[in-house]
Tab-separated table of C-alpha atoms in Angstrom:
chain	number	residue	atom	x	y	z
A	18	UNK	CA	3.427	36.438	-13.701
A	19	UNK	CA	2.185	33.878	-15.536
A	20	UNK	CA	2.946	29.701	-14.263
A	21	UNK	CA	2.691	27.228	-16.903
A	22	UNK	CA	0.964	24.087	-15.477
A	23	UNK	CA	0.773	22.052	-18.985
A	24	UNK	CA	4.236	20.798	-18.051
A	25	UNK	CA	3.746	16.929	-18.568
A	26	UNK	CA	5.977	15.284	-15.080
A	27	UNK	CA	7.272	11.987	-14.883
A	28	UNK	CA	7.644	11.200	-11.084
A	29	UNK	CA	8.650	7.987	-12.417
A	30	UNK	CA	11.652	6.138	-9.976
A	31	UNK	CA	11.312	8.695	-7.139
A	32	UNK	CA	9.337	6.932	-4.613
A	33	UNK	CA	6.679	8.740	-5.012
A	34	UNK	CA	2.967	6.511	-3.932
A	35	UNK	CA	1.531	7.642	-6.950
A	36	UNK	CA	3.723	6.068	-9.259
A	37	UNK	CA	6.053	3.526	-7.519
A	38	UNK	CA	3.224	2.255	-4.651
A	39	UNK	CA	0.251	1.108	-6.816
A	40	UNK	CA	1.174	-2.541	-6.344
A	41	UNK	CA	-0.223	-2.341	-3.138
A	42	UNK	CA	-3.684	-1.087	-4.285
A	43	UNK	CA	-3.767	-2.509	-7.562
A	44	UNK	CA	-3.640	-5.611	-9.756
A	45	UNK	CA	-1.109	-4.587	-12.469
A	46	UNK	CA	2.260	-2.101	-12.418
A	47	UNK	CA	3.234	0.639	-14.103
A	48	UNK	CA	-0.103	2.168	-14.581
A	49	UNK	CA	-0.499	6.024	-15.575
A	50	UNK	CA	-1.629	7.420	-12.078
A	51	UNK	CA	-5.101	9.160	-11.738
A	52	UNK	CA	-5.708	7.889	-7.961
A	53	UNK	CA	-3.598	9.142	-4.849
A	54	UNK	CA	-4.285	13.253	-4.044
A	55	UNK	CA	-0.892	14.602	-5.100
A	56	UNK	CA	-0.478	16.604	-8.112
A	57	UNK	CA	1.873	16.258	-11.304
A	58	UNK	CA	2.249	19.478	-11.122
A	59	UNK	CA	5.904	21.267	-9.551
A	60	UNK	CA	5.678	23.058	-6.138
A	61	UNK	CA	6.159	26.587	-7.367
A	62	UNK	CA	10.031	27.661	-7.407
A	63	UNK	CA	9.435	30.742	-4.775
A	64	UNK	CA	8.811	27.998	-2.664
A	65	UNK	CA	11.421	25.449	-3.236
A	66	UNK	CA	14.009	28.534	-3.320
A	67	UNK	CA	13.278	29.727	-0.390
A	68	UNK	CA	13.896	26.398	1.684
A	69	UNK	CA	16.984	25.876	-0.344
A	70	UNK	CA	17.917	28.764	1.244
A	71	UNK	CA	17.065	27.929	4.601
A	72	UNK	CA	19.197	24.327	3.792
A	73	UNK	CA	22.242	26.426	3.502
A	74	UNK	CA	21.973	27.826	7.235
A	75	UNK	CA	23.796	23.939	8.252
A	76	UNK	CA	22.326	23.724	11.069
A	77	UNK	CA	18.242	21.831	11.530
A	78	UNK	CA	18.245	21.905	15.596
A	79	UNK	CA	15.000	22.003	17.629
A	80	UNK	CA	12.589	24.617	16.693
A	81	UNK	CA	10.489	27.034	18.141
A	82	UNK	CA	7.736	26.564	16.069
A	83	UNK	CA	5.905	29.508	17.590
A	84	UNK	CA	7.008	32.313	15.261
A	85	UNK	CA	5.462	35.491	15.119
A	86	UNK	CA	6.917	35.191	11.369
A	87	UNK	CA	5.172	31.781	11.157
A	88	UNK	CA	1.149	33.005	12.857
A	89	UNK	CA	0.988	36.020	10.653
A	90	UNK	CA	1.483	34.222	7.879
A	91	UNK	CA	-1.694	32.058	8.590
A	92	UNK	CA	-3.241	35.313	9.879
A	93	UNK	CA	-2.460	36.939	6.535
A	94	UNK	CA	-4.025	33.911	4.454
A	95	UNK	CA	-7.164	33.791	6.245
A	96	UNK	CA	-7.751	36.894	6.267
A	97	UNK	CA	-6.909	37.468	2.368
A	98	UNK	CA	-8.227	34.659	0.847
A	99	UNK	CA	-11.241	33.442	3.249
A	100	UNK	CA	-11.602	37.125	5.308
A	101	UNK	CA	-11.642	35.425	8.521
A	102	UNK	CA	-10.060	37.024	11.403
A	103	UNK	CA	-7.528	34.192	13.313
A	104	UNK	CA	-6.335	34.470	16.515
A	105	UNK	CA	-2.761	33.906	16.955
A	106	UNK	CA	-3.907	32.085	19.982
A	107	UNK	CA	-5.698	29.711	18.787
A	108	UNK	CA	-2.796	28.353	16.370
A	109	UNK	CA	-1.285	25.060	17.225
A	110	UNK	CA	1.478	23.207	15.052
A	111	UNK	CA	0.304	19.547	14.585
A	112	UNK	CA	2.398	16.770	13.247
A	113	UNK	CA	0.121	15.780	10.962
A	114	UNK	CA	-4.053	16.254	9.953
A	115	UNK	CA	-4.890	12.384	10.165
A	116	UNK	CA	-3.273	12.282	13.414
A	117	UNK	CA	-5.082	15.057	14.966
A	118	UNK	CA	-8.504	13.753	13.279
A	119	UNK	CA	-7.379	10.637	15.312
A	120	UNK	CA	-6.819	12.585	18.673
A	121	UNK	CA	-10.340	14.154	18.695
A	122	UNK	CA	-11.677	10.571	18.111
A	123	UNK	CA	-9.927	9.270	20.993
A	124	UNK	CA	-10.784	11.782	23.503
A	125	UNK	CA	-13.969	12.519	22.914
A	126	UNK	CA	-15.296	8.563	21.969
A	127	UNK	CA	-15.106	5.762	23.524
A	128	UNK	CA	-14.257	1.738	21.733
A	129	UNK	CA	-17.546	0.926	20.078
A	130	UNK	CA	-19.289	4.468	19.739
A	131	UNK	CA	-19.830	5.949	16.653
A	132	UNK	CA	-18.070	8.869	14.694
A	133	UNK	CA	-20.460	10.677	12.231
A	134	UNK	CA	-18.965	11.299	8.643
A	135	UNK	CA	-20.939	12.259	4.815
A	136	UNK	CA	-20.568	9.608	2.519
A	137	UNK	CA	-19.144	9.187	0.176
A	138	UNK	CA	-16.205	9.758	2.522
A	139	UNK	CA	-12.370	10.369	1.955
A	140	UNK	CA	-11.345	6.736	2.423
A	141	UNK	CA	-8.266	7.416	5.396
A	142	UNK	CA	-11.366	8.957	7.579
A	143	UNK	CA	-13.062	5.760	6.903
A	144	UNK	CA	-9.578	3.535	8.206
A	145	UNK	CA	-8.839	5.411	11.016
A	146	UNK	CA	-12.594	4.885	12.351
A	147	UNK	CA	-12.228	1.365	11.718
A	148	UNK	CA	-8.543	1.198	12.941
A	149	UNK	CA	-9.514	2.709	16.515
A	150	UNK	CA	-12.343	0.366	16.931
A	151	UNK	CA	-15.045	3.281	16.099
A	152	UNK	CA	-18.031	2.565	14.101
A	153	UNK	CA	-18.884	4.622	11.188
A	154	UNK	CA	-22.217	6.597	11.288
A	155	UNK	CA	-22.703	7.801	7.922
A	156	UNK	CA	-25.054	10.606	6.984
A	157	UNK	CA	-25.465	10.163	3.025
A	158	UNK	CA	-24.915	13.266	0.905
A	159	UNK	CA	-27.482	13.527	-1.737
A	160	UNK	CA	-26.787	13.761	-5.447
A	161	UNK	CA	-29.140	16.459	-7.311
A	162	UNK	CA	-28.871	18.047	-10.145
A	163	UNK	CA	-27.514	21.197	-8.128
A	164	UNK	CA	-24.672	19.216	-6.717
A	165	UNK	CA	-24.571	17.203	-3.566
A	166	UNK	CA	-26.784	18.160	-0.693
A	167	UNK	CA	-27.087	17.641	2.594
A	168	UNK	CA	-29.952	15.799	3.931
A	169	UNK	CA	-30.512	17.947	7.459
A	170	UNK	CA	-33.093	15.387	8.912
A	171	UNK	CA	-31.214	12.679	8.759
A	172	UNK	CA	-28.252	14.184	9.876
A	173	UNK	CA	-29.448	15.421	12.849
A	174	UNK	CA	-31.118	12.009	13.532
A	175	UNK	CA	-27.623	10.631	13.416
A	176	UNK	CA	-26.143	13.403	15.594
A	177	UNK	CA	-28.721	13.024	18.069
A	178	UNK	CA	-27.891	9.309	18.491
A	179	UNK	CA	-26.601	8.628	22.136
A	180	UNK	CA	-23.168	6.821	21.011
A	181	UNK	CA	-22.406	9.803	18.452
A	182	UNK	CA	-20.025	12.090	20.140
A	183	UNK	CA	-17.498	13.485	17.340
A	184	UNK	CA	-18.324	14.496	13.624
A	185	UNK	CA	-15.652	14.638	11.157
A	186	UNK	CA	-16.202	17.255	8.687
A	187	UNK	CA	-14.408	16.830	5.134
A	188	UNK	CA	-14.827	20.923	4.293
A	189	UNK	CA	-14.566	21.182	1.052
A	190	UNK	CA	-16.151	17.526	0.442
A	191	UNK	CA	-13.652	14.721	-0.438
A	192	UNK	CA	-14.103	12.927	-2.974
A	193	UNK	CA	-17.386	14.881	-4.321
A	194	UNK	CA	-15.667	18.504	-4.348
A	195	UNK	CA	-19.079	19.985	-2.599
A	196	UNK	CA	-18.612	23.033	-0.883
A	197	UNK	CA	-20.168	23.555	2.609
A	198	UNK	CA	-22.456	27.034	2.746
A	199	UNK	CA	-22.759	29.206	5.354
A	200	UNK	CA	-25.872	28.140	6.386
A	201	UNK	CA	-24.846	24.323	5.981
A	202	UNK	CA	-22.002	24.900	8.386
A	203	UNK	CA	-24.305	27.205	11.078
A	204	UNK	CA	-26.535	24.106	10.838
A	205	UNK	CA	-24.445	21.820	11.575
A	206	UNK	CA	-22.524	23.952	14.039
A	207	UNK	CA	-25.955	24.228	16.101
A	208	UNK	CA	-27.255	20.337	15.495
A	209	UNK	CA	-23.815	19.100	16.878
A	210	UNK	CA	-23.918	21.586	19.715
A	211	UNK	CA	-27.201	20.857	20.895
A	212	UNK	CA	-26.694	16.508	20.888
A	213	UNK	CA	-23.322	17.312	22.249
A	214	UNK	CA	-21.354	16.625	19.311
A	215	UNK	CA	-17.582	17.643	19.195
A	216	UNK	CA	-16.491	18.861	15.075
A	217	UNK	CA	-13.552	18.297	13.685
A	218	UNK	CA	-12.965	19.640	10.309
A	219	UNK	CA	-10.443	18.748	8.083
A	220	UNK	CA	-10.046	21.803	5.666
A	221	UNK	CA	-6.995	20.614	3.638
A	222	UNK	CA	-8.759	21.367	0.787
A	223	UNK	CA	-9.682	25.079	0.982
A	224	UNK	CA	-7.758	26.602	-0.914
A	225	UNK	CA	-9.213	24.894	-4.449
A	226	UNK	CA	-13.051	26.279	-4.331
A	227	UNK	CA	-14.307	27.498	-7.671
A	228	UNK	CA	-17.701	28.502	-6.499
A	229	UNK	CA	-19.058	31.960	-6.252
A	230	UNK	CA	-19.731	32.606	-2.894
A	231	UNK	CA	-16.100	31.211	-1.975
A	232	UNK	CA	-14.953	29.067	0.814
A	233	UNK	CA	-16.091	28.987	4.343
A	234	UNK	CA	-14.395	27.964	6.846
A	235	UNK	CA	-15.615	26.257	10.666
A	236	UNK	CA	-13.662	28.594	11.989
A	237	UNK	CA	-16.167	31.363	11.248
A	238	UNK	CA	-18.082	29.434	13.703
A	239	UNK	CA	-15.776	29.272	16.857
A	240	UNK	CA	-16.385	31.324	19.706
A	241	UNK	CA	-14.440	30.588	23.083
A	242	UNK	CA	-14.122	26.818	23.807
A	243	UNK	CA	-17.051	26.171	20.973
A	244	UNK	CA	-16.597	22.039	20.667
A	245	UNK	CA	-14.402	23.101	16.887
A	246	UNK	CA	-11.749	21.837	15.372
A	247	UNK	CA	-10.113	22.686	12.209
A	248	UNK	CA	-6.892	21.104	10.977
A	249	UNK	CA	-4.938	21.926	7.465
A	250	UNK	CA	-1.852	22.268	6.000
A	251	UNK	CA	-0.196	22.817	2.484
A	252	UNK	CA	0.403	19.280	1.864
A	253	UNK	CA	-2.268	19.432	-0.839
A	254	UNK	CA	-2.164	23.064	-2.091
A	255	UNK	CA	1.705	23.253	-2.654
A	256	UNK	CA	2.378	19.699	-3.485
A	257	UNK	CA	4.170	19.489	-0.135
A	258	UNK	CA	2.180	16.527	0.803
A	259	UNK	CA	5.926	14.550	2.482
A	260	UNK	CA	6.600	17.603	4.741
A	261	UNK	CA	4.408	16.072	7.261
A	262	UNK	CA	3.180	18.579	9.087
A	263	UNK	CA	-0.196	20.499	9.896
A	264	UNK	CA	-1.520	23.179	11.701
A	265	UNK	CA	-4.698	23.208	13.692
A	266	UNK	CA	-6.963	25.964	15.010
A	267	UNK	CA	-9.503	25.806	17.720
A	268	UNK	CA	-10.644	27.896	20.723
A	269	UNK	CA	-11.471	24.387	22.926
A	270	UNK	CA	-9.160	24.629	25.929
A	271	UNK	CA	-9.817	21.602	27.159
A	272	UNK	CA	-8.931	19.684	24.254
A	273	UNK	CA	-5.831	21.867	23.637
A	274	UNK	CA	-4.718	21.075	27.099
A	275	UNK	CA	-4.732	17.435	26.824
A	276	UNK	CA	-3.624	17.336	22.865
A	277	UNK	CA	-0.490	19.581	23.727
A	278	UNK	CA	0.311	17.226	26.969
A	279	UNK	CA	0.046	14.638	25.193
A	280	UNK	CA	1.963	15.537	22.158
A	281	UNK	CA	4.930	15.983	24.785
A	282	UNK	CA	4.759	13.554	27.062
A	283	UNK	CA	2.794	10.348	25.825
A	284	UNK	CA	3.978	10.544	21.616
A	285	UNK	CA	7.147	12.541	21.910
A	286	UNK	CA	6.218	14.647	18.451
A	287	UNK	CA	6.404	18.079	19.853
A	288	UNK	CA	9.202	18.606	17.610
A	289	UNK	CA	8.384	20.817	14.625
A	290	UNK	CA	9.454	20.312	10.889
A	291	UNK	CA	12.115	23.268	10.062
A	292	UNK	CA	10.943	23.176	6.405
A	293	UNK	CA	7.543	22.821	6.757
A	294	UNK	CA	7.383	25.735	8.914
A	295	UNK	CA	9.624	27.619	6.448
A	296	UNK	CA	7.002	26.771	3.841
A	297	UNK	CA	4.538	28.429	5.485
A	298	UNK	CA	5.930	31.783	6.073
A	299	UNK	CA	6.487	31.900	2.332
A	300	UNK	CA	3.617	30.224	0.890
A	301	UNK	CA	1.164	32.470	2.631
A	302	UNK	CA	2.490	35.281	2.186
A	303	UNK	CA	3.303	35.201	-1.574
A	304	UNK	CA	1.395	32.701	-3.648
A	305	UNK	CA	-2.193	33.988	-3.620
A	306	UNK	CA	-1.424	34.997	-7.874
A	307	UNK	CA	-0.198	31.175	-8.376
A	308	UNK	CA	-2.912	29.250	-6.710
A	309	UNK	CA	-5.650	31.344	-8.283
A	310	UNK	CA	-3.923	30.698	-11.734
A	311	UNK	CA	-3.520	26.798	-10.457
A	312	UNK	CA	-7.423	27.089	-9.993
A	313	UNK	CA	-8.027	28.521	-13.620
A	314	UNK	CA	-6.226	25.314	-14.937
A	315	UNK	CA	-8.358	22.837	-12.443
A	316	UNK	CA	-11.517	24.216	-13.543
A	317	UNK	CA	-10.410	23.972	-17.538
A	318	UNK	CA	-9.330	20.469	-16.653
A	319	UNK	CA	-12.741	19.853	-14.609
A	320	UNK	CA	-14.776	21.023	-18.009
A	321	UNK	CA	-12.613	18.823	-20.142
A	322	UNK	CA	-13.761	15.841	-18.518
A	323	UNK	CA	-17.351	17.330	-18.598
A	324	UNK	CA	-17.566	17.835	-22.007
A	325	UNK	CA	-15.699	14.490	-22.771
A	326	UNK	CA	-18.099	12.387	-20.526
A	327	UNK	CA	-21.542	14.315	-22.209
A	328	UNK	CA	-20.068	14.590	-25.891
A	329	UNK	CA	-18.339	10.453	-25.863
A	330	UNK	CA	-19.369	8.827	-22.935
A	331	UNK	CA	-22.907	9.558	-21.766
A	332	UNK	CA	-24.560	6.996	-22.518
A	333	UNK	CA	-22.022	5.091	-19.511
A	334	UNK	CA	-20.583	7.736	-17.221
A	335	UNK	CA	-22.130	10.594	-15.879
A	336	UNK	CA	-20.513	13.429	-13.741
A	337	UNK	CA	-21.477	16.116	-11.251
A	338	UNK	CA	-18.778	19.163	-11.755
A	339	UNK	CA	-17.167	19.740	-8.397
A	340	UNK	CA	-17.313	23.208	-6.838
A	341	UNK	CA	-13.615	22.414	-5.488
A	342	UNK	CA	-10.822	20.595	-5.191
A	343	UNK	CA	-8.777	18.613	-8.406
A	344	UNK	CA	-10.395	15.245	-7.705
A	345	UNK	CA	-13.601	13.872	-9.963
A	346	UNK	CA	-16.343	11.570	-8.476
A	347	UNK	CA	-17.521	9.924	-11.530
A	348	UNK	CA	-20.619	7.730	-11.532
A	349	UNK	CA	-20.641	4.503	-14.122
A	350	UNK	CA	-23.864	3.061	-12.828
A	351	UNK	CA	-25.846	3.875	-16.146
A	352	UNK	CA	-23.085	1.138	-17.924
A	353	UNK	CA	-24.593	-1.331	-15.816
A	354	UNK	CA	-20.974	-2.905	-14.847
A	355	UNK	CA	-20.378	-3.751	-11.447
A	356	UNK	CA	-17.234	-1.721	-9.886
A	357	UNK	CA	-15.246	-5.166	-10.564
A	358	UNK	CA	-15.333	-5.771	-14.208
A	359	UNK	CA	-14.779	-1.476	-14.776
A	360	UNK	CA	-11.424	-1.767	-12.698
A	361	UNK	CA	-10.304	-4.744	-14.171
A	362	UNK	CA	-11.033	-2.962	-17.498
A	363	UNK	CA	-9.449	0.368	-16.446
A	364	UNK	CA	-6.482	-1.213	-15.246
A	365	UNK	CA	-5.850	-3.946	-17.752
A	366	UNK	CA	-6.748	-1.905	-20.841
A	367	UNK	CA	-6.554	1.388	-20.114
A	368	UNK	CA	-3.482	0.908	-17.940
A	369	UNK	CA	-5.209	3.577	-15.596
A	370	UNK	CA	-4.942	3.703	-11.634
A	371	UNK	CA	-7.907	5.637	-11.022
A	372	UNK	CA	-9.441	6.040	-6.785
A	373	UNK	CA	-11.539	2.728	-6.481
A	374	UNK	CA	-14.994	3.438	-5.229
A	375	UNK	CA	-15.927	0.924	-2.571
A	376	UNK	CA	-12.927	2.830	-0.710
A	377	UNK	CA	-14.823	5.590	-0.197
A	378	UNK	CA	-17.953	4.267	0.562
A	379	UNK	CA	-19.948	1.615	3.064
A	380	UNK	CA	-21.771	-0.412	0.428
A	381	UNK	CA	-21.117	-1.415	-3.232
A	382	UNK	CA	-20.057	1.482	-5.699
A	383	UNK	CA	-20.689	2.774	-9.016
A	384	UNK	CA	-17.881	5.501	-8.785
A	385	UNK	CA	-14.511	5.842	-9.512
A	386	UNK	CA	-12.238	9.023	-8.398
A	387	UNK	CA	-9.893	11.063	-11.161
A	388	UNK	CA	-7.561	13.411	-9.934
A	389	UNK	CA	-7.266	15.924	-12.532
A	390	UNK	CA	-4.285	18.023	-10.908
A	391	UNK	CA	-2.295	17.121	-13.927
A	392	UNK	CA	-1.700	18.752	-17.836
A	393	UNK	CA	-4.132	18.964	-19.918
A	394	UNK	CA	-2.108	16.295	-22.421
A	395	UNK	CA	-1.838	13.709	-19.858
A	396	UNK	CA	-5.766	14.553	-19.253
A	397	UNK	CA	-6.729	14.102	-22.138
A	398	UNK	CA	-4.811	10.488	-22.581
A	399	UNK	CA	-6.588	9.156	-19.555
A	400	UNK	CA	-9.763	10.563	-20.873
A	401	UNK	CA	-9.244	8.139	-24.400
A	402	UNK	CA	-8.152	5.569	-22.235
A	403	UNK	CA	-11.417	5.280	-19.965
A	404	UNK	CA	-13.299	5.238	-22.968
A	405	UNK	CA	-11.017	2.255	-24.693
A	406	UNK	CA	-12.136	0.395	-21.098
A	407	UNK	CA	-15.515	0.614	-21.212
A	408	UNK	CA	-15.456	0.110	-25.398
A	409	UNK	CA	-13.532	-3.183	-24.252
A	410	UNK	CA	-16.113	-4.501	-21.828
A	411	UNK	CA	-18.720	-3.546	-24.511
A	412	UNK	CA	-17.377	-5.969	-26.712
A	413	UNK	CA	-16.457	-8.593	-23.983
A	414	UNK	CA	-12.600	-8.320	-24.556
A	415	UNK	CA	-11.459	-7.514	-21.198
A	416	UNK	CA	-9.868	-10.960	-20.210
């Protein structure tokens, strides 16, 4: 079958953040949303019939989240899409990925120690660190003209550090779209394990890699209570991003003991989301066709912008093309603005909320993030209106 995803959507007046919450990021309303990682594009209809289906059963009571229905549909995506082997086991319902992110910082840190992330970093990682009285150890990816590398000496300098007890792995990358090898993730699998270094790796993105050799996944690295996380979800794949609910996988007992207790008995959010868990049984088990064809239309989106930026824009913006995910990491440093004066300009001129830089990082910024999970037609406006942004502060006429 073939999904059309050129439909241009107007979330307009539905409470969605994208459209109807920028007034707490940004300086102006009603701008055309580039920013937040949702997608203008519909969560396919097998999905959304299915759980209008399960609607008309009138009755949402407790659930039993642990469905054989429910692990064999994660089974069956692993094993299709990544061909890793899960154990039913080690499945866990979660309420949400931040929160368990937040769990393994808490029980395996202390107030004041730090938390090793890459930087640029996905900006809630960055929060929650902060928000828990953390500090952030960063371990700088490195832009080449392969992509974004990892710099292994100076990550394992920073994982040998006494006060670094947890990493938090974005796998792939947010907001670069870099996609972790095998031998990237062994490495880091062995540095952590020798300095005593507990992973968590938030894979919420795994199911939008482009590259050839695929996606590849921590848990190819777990072996019985191996100091592994991984937490995901179809929030960002299906556009289901309001069902708040997760899943996590790991073969630590230790941690599972005290997660699960505490889940019950200290938060009271054992209680599992009927829907969500609905969505998985039928996502996973019948839209491998749709998100490759939702991948086909990321990467022509992804080589719009390149093209754009190297045929229009290069003497201001350049652009490494992700490996994954729908979000762009564009660099304006060779304009010579400061992040300031571009957002004004992209926000007063071209009416454009794009992801502000500095959000993502732990110093000043020359980037700005584009989520291009969108039509090509409203793509293509946003590309004409960053250029009309930087024309205007070329010609001193953003006021």
């Amino acid at each position: 079958m073939k999904y059309n995803f050129d439909e241009v959507i107007d979330r307009r007046g539905t409470a969605t953040v994208a459209y109807d919450g920028q007034r707490k990021v940004y300086d102006y309303e009603n701008l055309e949303p580039f920013w937040i990682a949702d997608m203008d594009i519909k969560t396919p209809d097998f999905i959304i019939n299915h759980l209008k289906n399960k609607l008309d059963q009138a009755h949402f009571g407790y659930l039993v989240w642990k469905q054989e229905a429910y692990l064999n549909a994660i089974k069956n995506w692993y094993k299709t899409r990544f061909s890793v082997n899960i154990q039913k086991n080690d499945i866990y319902y979660v309420p949400s990925i931040l929160f368990t992110v937040t769990e393994v910082i808490r029980e395996f840190t202390k107030e004041g120690e730090g938390v090793l992330i890459h930087t640029p970093s996905y900006n809630a990682f960055l929060n929650l660190i902060e928000g828990n009285k953390r500090v952030a150890v960063e371990s700088p990816l490195v832009a080449t003209d392969n992509g974004y590398e990892l710099d292994k000496e100076q990550f394992e300098e920073m994982a040998a550090r006494d006060d670094v007890k947890v990493l938090v792995l974005c796998s792939p990358h947010n907001p670069t779209g870099k996609v972790w090898t095998k031998e990237e993730c062994a490495f880091m699998k062995d540095v952590c394990e020798r300095h005593g270094v507990f992973i968590v790796s938030d894979e919420i993105h795994m199911d939008f890699v482009r590259s050839e050799n695929g996606f590849y996944s921590m848990t190819n690295e777990m072996t019985l209570d191996s100091p592994i996380l991984v937490v995901t979800g179809l929030g960002k794949t299906f556009n289901l991003a309001s069902l708040a609910s997760s899943y996590m996988i790991t073969k630590h007992r230790y941690f599972t003991l005290q997660f699960n207790r505490k889940l019950a008995t200290y938060y009271g959010l054992s209680a599992a989301n009927t829907l969500a868990v609905e969505a998985v049984k039928v996502a996973y088990n019948e839209a491998g066709e749709w998100v490759d064809q939702l991948n086909e239309h990321i990467e022509k989106n992804m080589t719009i912008l390149d093209e754009f930026i190297k045929n229009e824009m290069s003497d201001q913006l350049s652009f490494i093309k992700p490996e994954s995910t729908y979000l762009a990491w564009i660099d304006f440093s060779k304009s010579g603005y400061v992040e300031s004066d571009v957002q004004k300009a992209l926000q007063s001129v071209g009416k454009l909320a794009t992801g502000i830089g500095h959000s993502y990082e732990l110093g000043e910024s020359h980037h700005f993030r584009m989520n291009l999970a969108c039509s090509e037609e409203k793509l293509r406006s946003g590309l004409e209106s960053i250029k009309k942004s930087f024309d205007a502060l070329d010609h001193d006429e953003v006021k």
